[in-house]
């Protein structure tokens, strides 16, 4: 999205009508650095509609990116008008916020904004129906891994996937570490007995050999299975085709609440 005109200008500016300052994530991320190059991406991000570029680790990349932007202006790959628009958004933000003191985030929390955020989040969730229809039944098993904050802005309220769904929907809850051991996996296998459905929650499981084994095990459950990816959506690529798959993109209270609603919905 950082270098996508469709995402920055098409969606953020034109579809969502956002007219404020747009700042990039760090251009030293491997997805940018390894596939496109930092300097080239700095120009692409500006052309896409980005206003302020972040290069947060290596000063040499800042200098080389500035030089690449100069070259793009000289050879016509970037226009001064685009730079002027970006500078205009930066100056507007400075005039609005600099010198006003620390903002109170509580003032931004209104019923209308919360409703918009909730509705927007619902539209981002991916639901992929499996070959086998899913239904919880009377005695579902909820198995998931522990919550862990990976960044400084992650939700500090550490909800537990399995226990949260059990509290809302009944059944049995099993919570494992983010790197399940063979003993943990065996315990989940034993818990299959007498259960009417399995709901498995993984947290960046595509990066964990233990969680991959857990996903493979879920394919052996004799009844309906739903695999919920709690952060990176790539986890569901390891699920069997018969599973219902849900990508929530975050391990938060609102995500677990919506997951419970989806699991009880007729269309699941």
Coordinates of C-alpha atoms in Angstrom, one line a residue:
X1 CA 0.0 0.0 0.0
X2 CA 2.9 2.4 0.7
X3 CA 3.7 2.7 -3.0
X4 CA 0.3 2.0 -4.4
X5 CA -1.6 4.9 -6.1
X6 CA -4.7 2.8 -6.0
X7 CA -4.5 2.4 -2.2
X8 CA -3.2 5.9 -1.2
X9 CA -4.9 8.1 -3.7
X10 CA -7.7 5.9 -4.9
X11 CA -8.9 4.5 -1.6
X12 CA -7.6 6.9 1.1
X13 CA -8.1 10.2 -0.7
X14 CA -10.9 9.5 -3.2
X15 CA -13.0 6.8 -1.6
X16 CA -12.6 7.6 2.1
X17 CA -12.2 11.4 1.4
X18 CA -9.3 11.8 3.8
X19 CA -7.6 15.1 3.2
X20 CA -5.0 15.2 6.0
X21 CA -1.4 14.2 6.3
X22 CA -0.4 10.7 5.1
X23 CA 2.9 9.3 6.5
X24 CA 4.5 6.1 5.5
X25 CA 5.6 3.2 7.6
X26 CA 9.4 2.7 7.5
X27 CA 10.7 2.2 4.0
X28 CA 13.4 -0.1 5.4
X29 CA 10.9 -2.9 5.9
X30 CA 12.0 -6.0 4.0
X31 CA 8.9 -6.0 1.9
X32 CA 10.0 -2.7 0.4
X33 CA 13.8 -3.0 0.8
X34 CA 14.1 -6.5 -0.7
X35 CA 11.5 -6.4 -3.5
X36 CA 11.6 -2.8 -4.7
X37 CA 14.5 -0.9 -3.2
X38 CA 14.3 1.9 -0.7
X39 CA 15.3 4.8 -3.0
X40 CA 13.0 3.7 -5.8
X41 CA 10.2 3.2 -3.3
X42 CA 10.6 6.7 -1.9
X43 CA 9.8 8.1 -5.3
X44 CA 7.0 5.6 -5.9
X45 CA 5.5 6.5 -2.5
X46 CA 5.4 10.2 -3.3
X47 CA 3.9 9.5 -6.7
X48 CA 1.3 7.3 -5.0
X49 CA 0.2 10.2 -2.8
X50 CA 2.3 9.8 0.3
X51 CA 3.2 13.1 2.0
X52 CA 5.9 12.2 4.6
X53 CA 8.3 9.4 4.2
X54 CA 9.8 7.5 7.2
X55 CA 13.3 5.9 7.0
X56 CA 14.0 5.2 10.6
X57 CA 17.2 3.2 10.9
X58 CA 19.9 4.0 8.5
X59 CA 21.0 7.6 7.8
X60 CA 22.7 6.6 4.5
X61 CA 19.3 5.5 3.1
X62 CA 17.9 8.9 3.9
X63 CA 20.6 10.7 1.9
X64 CA 20.4 8.2 -1.0
X65 CA 16.6 8.5 -1.1
X66 CA 16.8 12.3 -1.2
X67 CA 19.2 12.1 -4.1
X68 CA 16.8 9.7 -5.9
X69 CA 14.0 12.1 -5.4
X70 CA 16.1 14.9 -6.9
X71 CA 16.9 12.8 -9.9
X72 CA 13.2 11.9 -10.3
X73 CA 12.3 15.6 -10.3
X74 CA 15.0 16.3 -12.9
X75 CA 14.0 13.5 -15.3
X76 CA 10.2 14.0 -15.0
X77 CA 9.4 10.9 -13.0
X78 CA 8.2 13.1 -10.2
X79 CA 6.7 16.6 -10.4
X80 CA 7.2 19.6 -8.3
X81 CA 3.4 19.9 -8.0
X82 CA 3.3 16.6 -6.2
X83 CA 6.0 17.8 -3.8
X84 CA 4.1 21.0 -3.3
X85 CA 0.9 19.1 -2.4
X86 CA 2.8 16.9 0.1
X87 CA 4.5 20.0 1.7
X88 CA 1.1 21.6 1.9
X89 CA -0.3 18.7 3.9
X90 CA 2.8 18.8 6.2
X91 CA 2.5 22.6 6.8
X92 CA -1.2 22.3 7.4
X93 CA -0.6 19.6 10.0
X94 CA 2.0 21.7 11.7
X95 CA -0.2 24.8 11.9
X96 CA -3.0 22.7 13.3
X97 CA -1.1 20.7 16.0
X98 CA 2.2 22.3 16.9
X99 CA 2.0 24.4 20.0
X100 CA -1.3 23.0 21.1
X101 CA 0.1 20.7 23.8
X102 CA -0.5 17.1 24.3
X103 CA -3.9 16.0 22.7
X104 CA -6.4 14.1 24.8
X105 CA -7.3 10.9 22.9
X106 CA -10.4 10.5 24.9
X107 CA -11.9 13.5 23.1
X108 CA -11.8 11.5 19.9
X109 CA -13.9 8.6 21.3
X110 CA -17.5 9.3 20.3
X111 CA -20.3 6.9 19.7
X112 CA -20.4 7.8 16.1
X113 CA -16.7 7.1 15.6
X114 CA -16.8 3.9 17.5
X115 CA -19.8 2.7 15.3
X116 CA -17.9 3.6 12.2
X117 CA -14.7 1.8 13.3
X118 CA -16.7 -1.3 14.3
X119 CA -18.5 -1.3 10.9
X120 CA -15.3 -0.7 9.0
X121 CA -13.6 -3.6 10.9
X122 CA -16.4 -6.0 10.1
X123 CA -15.9 -5.3 6.4
X124 CA -12.2 -6.2 6.6
X125 CA -12.7 -9.7 8.0
X126 CA -12.2 -12.5 5.6
X127 CA -14.6 -15.5 5.8
X128 CA -13.9 -18.4 3.5
X129 CA -16.3 -21.3 3.6
X130 CA -14.9 -24.7 3.6
X131 CA -15.9 -27.9 1.8
X132 CA -17.7 -29.0 4.9
X133 CA -20.5 -26.8 6.4
X134 CA -19.6 -25.5 9.9
X135 CA -21.8 -25.6 13.0
X136 CA -20.7 -25.4 16.6
X137 CA -23.0 -28.1 18.0
X138 CA -23.6 -28.6 21.7
X139 CA -20.0 -29.2 22.8
X140 CA -17.4 -27.3 20.8
X141 CA -13.7 -27.3 21.5
X142 CA -11.8 -24.0 21.3
X143 CA -8.1 -24.3 21.0
X144 CA -5.8 -21.3 20.7
X145 CA -2.4 -19.9 21.5
X146 CA -1.6 -17.2 24.0
X147 CA -1.8 -13.5 23.2
X148 CA 1.4 -11.5 22.9
X149 CA 2.1 -7.9 22.2
X150 CA 4.5 -7.7 19.2
X151 CA 4.6 -3.9 18.9
X152 CA 4.4 -0.9 21.2
X153 CA 0.9 -0.1 20.0
X154 CA -0.7 -3.5 20.4
X155 CA -3.7 -3.7 22.7
X156 CA -2.4 -4.0 26.3
X157 CA -5.6 -5.9 27.3
X158 CA -4.4 -9.4 26.6
X159 CA -7.5 -11.5 25.7
X160 CA -7.4 -15.2 25.5
X161 CA -8.9 -16.7 22.3
X162 CA -10.1 -20.0 23.7
X163 CA -11.3 -18.8 27.1
X164 CA -13.1 -15.8 25.5
X165 CA -15.0 -17.9 23.0
X166 CA -15.8 -20.5 25.7
X167 CA -17.2 -17.7 27.9
X168 CA -19.5 -16.6 25.1
X169 CA -20.4 -19.9 23.4
X170 CA -19.8 -22.6 26.0
X171 CA -17.8 -25.8 25.3
X172 CA -14.2 -26.5 26.2
X173 CA -11.1 -24.2 26.1
X174 CA -7.5 -25.1 25.6
X175 CA -4.8 -22.4 25.5
X176 CA -1.3 -23.2 24.3
X177 CA 2.0 -21.3 24.1
X178 CA 2.8 -19.6 20.8
X179 CA 5.3 -22.4 20.1
X180 CA 3.2 -25.5 21.0
X181 CA 5.2 -28.6 22.1
X182 CA 4.5 -32.2 21.1
X183 CA 2.9 -32.6 24.5
X184 CA 0.6 -29.6 23.9
X185 CA -0.4 -31.0 20.5
X186 CA -1.1 -34.4 22.0
X187 CA -3.3 -32.7 24.7
X188 CA -5.4 -31.0 22.0
X189 CA -5.7 -34.4 20.1
X190 CA -7.0 -36.0 23.3
X191 CA -9.5 -33.1 23.8
X192 CA -11.1 -34.1 20.5
X193 CA -13.1 -36.8 22.2
X194 CA -16.8 -36.1 22.4
X195 CA -16.5 -32.6 20.8
X196 CA -19.0 -31.5 18.2
X197 CA -16.8 -28.9 16.5
X198 CA -13.2 -27.6 16.6
X199 CA -12.4 -23.9 16.4
X200 CA -8.6 -23.3 16.2
X201 CA -7.0 -19.9 16.7
X202 CA -3.5 -19.3 15.5
X203 CA -1.3 -16.2 16.0
X204 CA 1.2 -15.8 13.2
X205 CA 1.2 -19.6 12.9
X206 CA 2.9 -19.5 9.5
X207 CA 6.1 -18.5 11.4
X208 CA 5.8 -21.3 14.0
X209 CA 6.5 -25.0 13.4
X210 CA 4.5 -26.0 16.4
X211 CA 1.4 -24.0 15.2
X212 CA 1.8 -25.5 11.8
X213 CA 1.6 -29.0 13.3
X214 CA -1.5 -27.8 15.3
X215 CA -3.1 -26.6 12.0
X216 CA -2.3 -30.0 10.4
X217 CA -3.8 -31.8 13.4
X218 CA -7.1 -29.8 13.0
X219 CA -7.5 -31.4 9.7
X220 CA -7.9 -34.8 11.4
X221 CA -10.8 -33.6 13.6
X222 CA -13.7 -35.8 12.6
X223 CA -16.3 -33.0 12.8
X224 CA -16.7 -29.4 11.5
X225 CA -13.5 -27.3 11.8
X226 CA -13.0 -23.5 11.7
X227 CA -9.5 -22.0 11.6
X228 CA -9.2 -18.4 12.8
X229 CA -6.1 -16.4 12.0
X230 CA -5.6 -13.9 14.7
X231 CA -3.0 -11.6 13.1
X232 CA -1.2 -12.4 9.9
X233 CA -3.8 -14.0 7.5
X234 CA -1.2 -16.3 5.9
X235 CA -1.9 -19.0 8.6
X236 CA -5.1 -20.1 6.8
X237 CA -3.1 -21.1 3.7
X238 CA -2.0 -24.2 5.8
X239 CA -5.6 -25.2 6.6
X240 CA -7.3 -28.2 4.9
X241 CA -9.8 -27.4 2.2
X242 CA -12.7 -28.7 4.3
X243 CA -12.2 -26.1 7.0
X244 CA -14.0 -22.8 7.3
X245 CA -11.4 -20.1 7.5
X246 CA -11.6 -16.6 9.2
X247 CA -8.9 -14.0 9.0
X248 CA -9.4 -11.4 11.8
X249 CA -6.0 -9.6 11.4
X250 CA -5.9 -8.8 15.1
X251 CA -6.0 -10.4 18.6
X252 CA -8.3 -8.0 20.4
X253 CA -11.5 -8.0 22.3
X254 CA -13.5 -6.6 19.4
X255 CA -12.0 -9.3 17.1
X256 CA -13.0 -12.1 19.5
X257 CA -16.5 -10.6 19.9
X258 CA -17.0 -10.5 16.2
X259 CA -15.6 -14.0 15.8
X260 CA -18.1 -15.3 18.3
X261 CA -20.9 -13.7 16.2
X262 CA -19.6 -15.2 13.0
X263 CA -19.3 -18.7 14.5
X264 CA -23.0 -18.7 15.5
X265 CA -24.2 -17.1 12.2
X266 CA -26.2 -19.4 9.9
X267 CA -23.9 -18.5 6.9
X268 CA -20.9 -20.1 8.6

